[in-house]
CSV table of C-alpha atoms in Angstrom, one decimal:
chain,number,residue,atom,x,y,z
A,196,MET,CA,-18.3,-8.4,-38.6
A,197,GLN,CA,-16.1,-10.2,-40.9
A,198,ASN,CA,-12.4,-10.8,-40.0
A,199,ALA,CA,-12.9,-9.6,-36.4
A,200,ILE,CA,-10.0,-8.9,-34.6
A,201,LYS,CA,-9.3,-7.7,-31.2
A,202,ILE,CA,-7.5,-4.6,-30.5
A,203,HIS,CA,-6.7,-2.3,-27.4
A,204,VAL,CA,-7.8,1.5,-27.8
A,205,ASN,CA,-6.9,3.7,-24.9
A,206,GLY,CA,-6.5,0.6,-22.7
A,207,GLU,CA,-9.9,-0.9,-23.6
A,208,GLU,CA,-10.3,-4.0,-25.7
A,209,ARG,CA,-12.5,-3.5,-28.7
A,210,THR,CA,-13.5,-5.7,-31.7
A,211,TRP,CA,-12.3,-4.2,-34.9
A,212,CYS,CA,-12.1,-5.4,-38.5
A,213,ALA,CA,-9.1,-6.5,-40.1
A,214,GLY,CA,-7.5,-4.4,-42.8
A,215,ALA,CA,-8.9,-1.0,-41.4
A,216,THR,CA,-6.6,1.8,-40.8
A,217,VAL,CA,-6.0,4.3,-38.0
A,218,SER,CA,-8.0,7.0,-40.0
A,219,ASP,CA,-10.9,4.5,-40.0
A,220,LEU,CA,-10.5,4.0,-36.3
A,221,LEU,CA,-10.6,7.6,-35.7
A,222,THR,CA,-13.5,8.1,-37.9
A,223,GLU,CA,-15.4,5.3,-36.2
A,224,LEU,CA,-14.7,6.8,-32.9
A,225,ASP,CA,-15.6,10.3,-34.2
A,226,ILE,CA,-12.3,11.8,-33.3
A,227,LYS,CA,-10.9,14.8,-35.4
A,228,THR,CA,-7.5,13.9,-36.5
A,229,GLU,CA,-6.1,17.4,-35.9
A,230,ARG,CA,-4.6,17.8,-32.4
A,231,VAL,CA,-4.4,14.2,-31.7
A,232,ALA,CA,-1.4,12.1,-31.4
A,233,VAL,CA,-1.6,8.2,-32.2
A,234,GLU,CA,0.7,5.8,-30.7
A,235,LEU,CA,0.6,2.2,-32.3
A,236,ASN,CA,2.4,-0.3,-30.4
A,237,LEU,CA,4.5,2.3,-28.5
A,238,GLU,CA,5.4,4.1,-32.2
A,239,ILE,CA,4.2,7.5,-32.6
A,240,LEU,CA,2.7,7.8,-35.9
A,241,ASP,CA,3.1,10.8,-38.3
A,242,ARG,CA,-0.4,12.2,-39.3
A,243,SER,CA,0.3,11.6,-42.9
A,244,ALA,CA,0.6,7.8,-42.0
A,245,PHE,CA,-3.0,7.5,-40.3
A,246,GLY,CA,-4.5,6.6,-43.9
A,247,GLN,CA,-2.1,3.8,-44.5
A,248,ARG,CA,-1.2,2.2,-41.4
A,249,GLN,CA,-3.5,-0.9,-40.8
A,250,ILE,CA,-4.5,-2.0,-37.3
A,251,LYS,CA,-3.4,-5.6,-36.7
A,252,ASP,CA,-4.9,-8.2,-34.3
A,253,GLY,CA,-3.6,-7.7,-30.6
A,254,ASP,CA,-2.4,-4.0,-31.6
A,255,ARG,CA,-2.3,-1.4,-28.9
A,256,VAL,CA,-3.4,1.8,-30.1
A,257,GLU,CA,-3.2,5.2,-27.8
A,258,ILE,CA,-5.0,8.3,-28.9
A,259,MET,CA,-3.8,11.3,-27.0
A,260,SER,CA,-4.7,14.8,-27.0
A,261,PHE,CA,-4.5,18.1,-24.8
A,262,ILE,CA,-6.5,18.6,-21.7
A,263,GLY,CA,-6.5,21.2,-19.0
A,264,GLY,CA,-3.3,20.9,-16.8
A,265,GLY,CA,-0.9,23.3,-15.0
A,266,SER,CA,1.8,21.4,-13.2
A,267,SER,CA,1.4,17.9,-12.4
A,268,SER,CA,-2.2,17.7,-12.5
A,269,ARG,CA,-3.5,14.1,-12.8
A,270,GLY,CA,-5.5,15.5,-15.6
A,271,GLN,CA,-9.1,16.4,-16.1
A,272,HIS,CA,-11.6,16.8,-18.7
A,273,GLY,CA,-13.9,19.9,-18.6
B,237,MET,CA,6.4,48.8,-21.3
B,238,ALA,CA,5.2,48.0,-24.8
B,239,ASP,CA,8.7,47.0,-25.9
B,240,ASP,CA,9.5,45.0,-22.8
B,241,ARG,CA,8.9,41.7,-24.3
B,242,LEU,CA,10.1,38.5,-23.2
B,243,VAL,CA,12.0,36.4,-25.7
B,244,ILE,CA,12.7,32.8,-25.5
B,245,ALA,CA,14.3,30.8,-28.2
B,246,GLY,CA,13.6,33.5,-30.6
B,247,ARG,CA,9.8,33.8,-29.6
B,248,GLU,CA,8.5,36.8,-28.3
B,249,PHE,CA,5.8,36.8,-25.7
B,250,LYS,CA,3.8,39.9,-24.5
B,251,SER,CA,2.6,38.6,-21.3
B,252,ARG,CA,5.0,37.7,-18.4
B,253,LEU,CA,2.0,35.9,-16.7
B,254,TRP,CA,1.8,32.5,-17.9
B,255,VAL,CA,-1.2,30.1,-16.8
B,256,GLY,CA,-2.1,26.7,-16.4
B,257,THR,CA,-5.7,25.4,-17.7
B,258,GLY,CA,-6.3,22.5,-14.9
B,259,LYS,CA,-8.7,22.6,-12.0
B,260,TYR,CA,-11.3,25.1,-13.5
B,261,LYS,CA,-14.8,24.2,-13.0
B,262,ASP,CA,-15.6,24.2,-17.0
B,263,PHE,CA,-13.9,25.3,-20.2
B,264,ALA,CA,-15.9,28.6,-20.1
B,265,GLU,CA,-14.4,29.5,-16.9
B,266,THR,CA,-11.0,28.5,-18.1
B,267,LYS,CA,-11.3,30.7,-21.0
B,268,LYS,CA,-12.6,33.7,-19.1
B,269,ALA,CA,-9.8,33.3,-16.7
B,270,ILE,CA,-7.1,33.3,-19.1
B,271,GLU,CA,-8.7,36.2,-21.1
B,272,VAL,CA,-8.9,38.3,-17.8
B,273,SER,CA,-5.3,37.3,-17.0
B,274,GLY,CA,-3.9,38.7,-20.1
B,275,ALA,CA,-1.7,35.6,-20.5
B,276,ASP,CA,-0.5,34.6,-23.8
B,277,VAL,CA,1.1,31.5,-22.9
B,278,VAL,CA,-1.1,28.6,-21.5
B,279,THR,CA,0.2,25.2,-20.3
B,280,VAL,CA,-1.8,21.9,-21.2
B,281,ALA,CA,-1.4,18.4,-20.2
B,282,VAL,CA,-1.4,15.3,-22.5
B,283,ARG,CA,-3.9,12.6,-21.9
B,284,ARG,CA,-5.9,9.7,-23.6
B,285,VAL,CA,-8.7,11.1,-25.6
B,286,ASN,CA,-12.1,10.2,-24.0
B,287,ILE,CA,-13.2,7.4,-26.5
B,288,THR,CA,-16.5,6.3,-24.7
B,289,ASP,CA,-17.8,10.0,-24.9
B,290,PRO,CA,-16.3,11.4,-28.3
B,291,SER,CA,-18.8,14.3,-28.2
B,292,LYS,CA,-17.1,15.9,-25.3
B,293,GLU,CA,-15.6,19.3,-25.9
B,294,ASN,CA,-11.9,19.7,-26.4
B,295,LEU,CA,-10.0,22.3,-24.3
B,296,LEU,CA,-8.4,23.7,-27.7
B,297,ASP,CA,-12.1,24.6,-28.9
B,298,TYR,CA,-11.9,27.2,-26.2
B,299,ILE,CA,-8.3,28.1,-26.2
B,300,ASP,CA,-7.3,29.3,-29.8
B,301,PRO,CA,-3.8,27.9,-30.6
B,302,LYS,CA,-3.5,30.8,-33.1
B,303,LYS,CA,-4.2,33.3,-30.3
B,304,TYR,CA,-2.3,31.6,-27.5
B,305,THR,CA,1.2,29.7,-27.3
B,306,ILE,CA,0.1,26.3,-26.1
B,307,LEU,CA,2.7,25.0,-23.8
B,308,PRO,CA,2.3,21.1,-23.3
B,309,ASN,CA,3.7,19.5,-20.1
B,310,THR,CA,4.7,16.4,-18.9
B,311,ALA,CA,2.9,16.6,-15.8
B,312,GLY,CA,2.5,13.3,-13.9
B,313,CYS,CA,5.7,11.8,-15.5
B,314,TYR,CA,8.0,10.2,-12.9
B,315,THR,CA,10.5,8.6,-15.3
B,316,VAL,CA,13.0,9.9,-18.0
B,317,GLU,CA,11.1,7.5,-20.3
B,318,ASP,CA,7.7,8.8,-19.7
B,319,ALA,CA,8.7,12.3,-19.9
B,320,VAL,CA,10.3,11.7,-23.3
B,321,ARG,CA,7.3,9.8,-24.4
B,322,TYR,CA,4.8,12.3,-23.2
B,323,SER,CA,6.9,15.3,-25.1
B,324,ARG,CA,7.0,13.3,-28.2
B,325,LEU,CA,3.2,12.6,-28.1
B,326,ALA,CA,2.7,16.4,-27.4
B,327,ARG,CA,4.7,17.3,-30.6
B,328,ALA,CA,2.7,14.8,-32.5
B,329,ALA,CA,-0.4,16.1,-31.6
B,330,GLY,CA,0.6,19.1,-33.5
B,331,VAL,CA,1.1,22.3,-31.6
B,332,SER,CA,5.1,23.0,-31.7
B,333,ASP,CA,8.4,21.9,-30.5
B,334,LEU,CA,7.9,23.5,-27.1
B,335,VAL,CA,7.6,21.5,-24.0
B,336,LYS,CA,7.4,22.4,-20.3
B,337,LEU,CA,9.3,19.2,-19.0
B,338,GLU,CA,8.5,17.8,-15.8
B,339,VAL,CA,10.4,14.8,-14.4
B,340,LEU,CA,8.9,14.3,-10.7
B,341,GLY,CA,10.6,12.6,-8.0
B,342,ASP,CA,7.8,12.0,-5.4
B,343,GLU,CA,4.1,12.0,-5.3
B,344,LYS,CA,3.9,13.8,-1.8
B,345,THR,CA,6.1,16.9,-2.8
B,346,LEU,CA,5.9,16.7,-6.6
B,347,PHE,CA,9.3,18.0,-6.5
B,348,PRO,CA,11.3,17.5,-9.5
B,349,ASP,CA,13.7,14.5,-9.9
B,350,THR,CA,16.5,16.9,-11.1
B,351,ALA,CA,18.9,13.9,-12.3
B,352,GLY,CA,16.1,12.5,-14.4
B,353,LEU,CA,15.2,16.1,-15.7
B,354,ILE,CA,18.5,16.7,-17.1
B,355,GLU,CA,18.9,13.3,-18.7
B,356,ALA,CA,15.2,13.7,-20.5
B,357,ALA,CA,16.2,17.3,-21.5
B,358,LYS,CA,19.4,16.1,-23.1
B,359,ILE,CA,17.4,13.6,-25.2
B,360,LEU,CA,14.7,15.9,-26.1
B,361,ILE,CA,17.1,18.9,-27.0
B,362,LYS,CA,19.0,16.5,-29.3
B,363,GLU,CA,15.5,15.7,-30.9
B,364,GLY,CA,14.9,19.6,-31.6
B,365,PHE,CA,12.5,20.3,-28.9
B,366,ILE,CA,12.6,23.5,-27.1
B,367,VAL,CA,12.9,22.4,-23.4
B,368,LEU,CA,11.5,24.6,-20.6
B,369,PRO,CA,12.3,22.5,-17.4
B,370,TYR,CA,10.4,22.6,-14.4
B,371,THR,CA,13.2,22.6,-11.7
B,372,ASN,CA,14.0,23.0,-8.2
B,373,ASP,CA,15.5,26.3,-6.8
B,374,ASP,CA,18.7,24.9,-7.3
B,375,PRO,CA,21.3,27.2,-8.9
B,376,ILE,CA,23.7,24.4,-9.7
B,377,VAL,CA,20.9,22.4,-11.6
B,378,ALA,CA,19.7,25.6,-13.2
B,379,LYS,CA,23.2,26.1,-14.7
B,380,LYS,CA,23.4,22.5,-15.9
B,381,LEU,CA,20.0,22.8,-17.6
B,382,VAL,CA,21.0,26.0,-19.4
B,383,ASP,CA,24.5,24.4,-20.4
B,384,ILE,CA,22.8,21.5,-22.1
B,385,GLY,CA,20.7,23.9,-24.0
B,386,CYS,CA,17.5,24.8,-22.3
B,387,PRO,CA,16.5,28.3,-23.4
B,388,ALA,CA,15.0,29.2,-20.2
B,389,VAL,CA,14.5,27.7,-16.6
B,390,MET,CA,11.5,27.3,-14.5
B,391,PRO,CA,12.5,27.0,-10.9
B,392,LEU,CA,9.5,26.5,-8.3
B,393,ALA,CA,8.5,29.0,-5.6
B,394,ALA,CA,7.3,26.3,-3.3
B,395,PRO,CA,5.6,22.8,-4.1
B,396,ILE,CA,3.1,22.6,-6.8
B,397,GLY,CA,-0.4,23.8,-5.6
B,398,SER,CA,0.8,24.6,-2.2
B,399,GLY,CA,0.3,28.4,-2.4
B,400,LEU,CA,3.2,28.8,0.0
B,401,GLY,CA,4.8,31.5,-1.9
B,402,ILE,CA,8.7,31.8,-2.4
B,403,ARG,CA,10.3,29.7,0.1
B,404,ASN,CA,13.8,30.5,-0.9
B,405,PRO,CA,14.1,33.8,-2.2
B,406,TYR,CA,18.0,33.9,-1.8
B,407,ASN,CA,18.4,30.7,-4.0
B,408,LEU,CA,16.1,32.1,-6.6
B,409,LYS,CA,18.3,35.5,-6.5
B,410,ILE,CA,21.2,33.3,-7.0
B,411,ILE,CA,19.7,31.6,-10.0
B,412,MET,CA,18.8,35.0,-11.5
B,413,GLU,CA,22.7,36.2,-11.2
B,414,THR,CA,23.9,32.7,-12.2
B,415,VAL,CA,22.3,32.0,-15.6
B,416,LYS,CA,21.7,34.2,-18.3
B,417,VAL,CA,18.6,32.9,-19.9
B,418,PRO,CA,15.0,33.9,-18.9
B,419,ILE,CA,13.8,32.6,-15.4
B,420,ILE,CA,10.0,31.7,-15.1
B,421,VAL,CA,9.1,31.1,-11.6
B,422,ASP,CA,6.8,28.2,-11.9
B,423,ALA,CA,4.5,26.7,-9.0
B,424,GLY,CA,3.7,27.5,-5.4
B,425,VAL,CA,2.4,30.9,-5.8
B,426,GLY,CA,-0.7,31.6,-3.5
B,427,THR,CA,-1.8,35.2,-4.1
B,428,ALA,CA,-0.8,38.4,-5.8
B,429,SER,CA,2.0,39.4,-3.7
B,430,ASP,CA,3.8,36.4,-4.2
B,431,ALA,CA,3.7,37.0,-8.0
B,432,ALA,CA,4.7,40.7,-7.5
B,433,LEU,CA,7.6,39.5,-5.4
B,434,ALA,CA,9.0,37.0,-8.0
B,435,MET,CA,9.0,39.7,-10.4
B,436,GLU,CA,10.5,42.2,-8.2
B,437,TYR,CA,13.2,39.8,-7.5
B,438,GLY,CA,13.9,39.7,-11.3
B,439,ALA,CA,12.1,36.9,-12.6
B,440,ASP,CA,11.3,37.2,-16.3
B,441,ALA,CA,7.7,35.5,-15.9
B,442,VAL,CA,5.6,33.7,-13.5
B,443,LEU,CA,3.7,30.6,-14.3
B,444,MET,CA,0.7,29.6,-12.2
B,445,ASN,CA,-2.5,27.6,-12.1
B,446,THR,CA,-3.9,26.6,-8.8
B,447,ALA,CA,-3.5,30.2,-7.4
B,448,ILE,CA,-6.1,31.3,-9.9
B,449,ALA,CA,-8.3,28.2,-10.5
B,450,GLY,CA,-8.5,27.4,-6.8
B,451,ALA,CA,-9.4,30.9,-5.8
B,452,GLN,CA,-12.8,31.5,-4.5
B,453,ASP,CA,-13.3,33.7,-7.5
B,454,PRO,CA,-10.9,32.8,-10.3
B,455,ILE,CA,-11.7,35.5,-12.6
B,456,ALA,CA,-11.0,38.2,-10.1
B,457,MET,CA,-7.8,36.4,-9.1
B,458,ALA,CA,-6.9,36.2,-12.7
B,459,GLU,CA,-7.2,40.0,-13.0
B,460,ALA,CA,-5.2,40.5,-9.6
B,461,MET,CA,-2.3,38.3,-11.1
B,462,LYS,CA,-2.2,40.3,-14.2
B,463,TYR,CA,-1.7,43.5,-12.2
B,464,ALA,CA,0.7,41.9,-9.7
B,465,VAL,CA,3.1,40.4,-12.4
B,466,HIS,CA,2.8,44.0,-14.2
B,467,ALA,CA,3.6,45.9,-11.0
B,468,GLY,CA,6.3,43.6,-9.9
B,469,ARG,CA,8.1,43.9,-13.3
B,470,LEU,CA,7.7,47.8,-13.1
B,471,ALA,CA,9.2,47.9,-9.7
B,472,TYR,CA,12.1,45.7,-10.6
B,473,LYS,CA,12.9,47.8,-13.8
B,474,ALA,CA,12.3,51.2,-11.7
B,475,GLY,CA,14.9,49.9,-9.0
B,476,ARG,CA,13.8,49.9,-5.4
B,477,ILE,CA,15.5,52.0,-2.8
B,478,PRO,CA,17.9,50.4,-0.4
B,479,ARG,CA,16.8,49.0,2.9
B,480,LYS,CA,18.0,51.2,5.9
B,481,LEU,CA,17.6,50.7,9.5
B,482,TYR,CA,16.6,54.3,10.5
B,483,ALA,CA,14.6,57.1,9.1
B,484,THR,CA,15.4,59.5,6.5
B,485,ALA,CA,13.1,62.5,6.5
B,486,SER,CA,11.3,63.1,3.1
B,487,SER,CA,10.2,66.6,3.9
B,488,PRO,CA,12.9,69.4,3.9
B,489,ILE,CA,13.9,70.8,7.3
B,490,GLU,CA,14.7,74.3,5.7
B,491,GLY,CA,12.0,76.9,6.2
B,492,MET,CA,10.6,75.4,9.4
B,493,LEU,CA,9.9,77.8,12.2
């Protein structure tokens, strides 16, 4: 990969390519943009910004969505 | 009771039973239990997307946001900062401005940190959120939450997941008399009679998760809860007879031999 950078996605380190956007990352991870929230270095992004915001070396990306929960569940998938 | 609608912040709700979506064995069971319960408000938590297995199904593939009011919570948040952050993430994930605000004080009891709750609620209300706070059965805190702009309050019946039922009915009654917004009894319900009792006391709705999801037959319990909440509401509206120490005959004495 050219211009490889290191980023953190949901706490995991990943190699990524310089210049790619948040939309590119979601596409790569096969995550639908509706119903997710993306936080880039603690800044919550507007969905309309996904296509423009580039991810830089060392960036921390959090991709969040809704899971089953009532009160104070630790959370679970399926 | 077709017109007996619950209204919170201008939104109308058909069902006075609200349900959580945690602890079910799979999404199919979650969906079925919610359908059977008749609930039109369902709570969800906000968590990291599973990026290692993106093919995994999403809860909202089963619970249609067009059909149900999705109420994101800040479950698992122990600080004002975390609760505010999760609320903002929930809004960004795109359902609505509604949030069931939880700021927890302690892992063992999961009781709310009411000082933190008020602080977080103030911040979020200023940002335009419709804050439904999960609070203690404390009438003073309930009043403070209403004073700062919460359109409903959600006092607990007992600790989350405990199934103990209403531990302090007198405090709940005082809250119902003190605040003029809808009261949703949240957490601690164990079985149908607990839910009916909450409604008979005058609660506007009951929110539960574990009582249904943790039952041996969650689908059957979902149905039981639907009737319990409905019966409790009807009894409250009907007005119960006063309690008396001695008997009053219900058959006339006249005409006896």
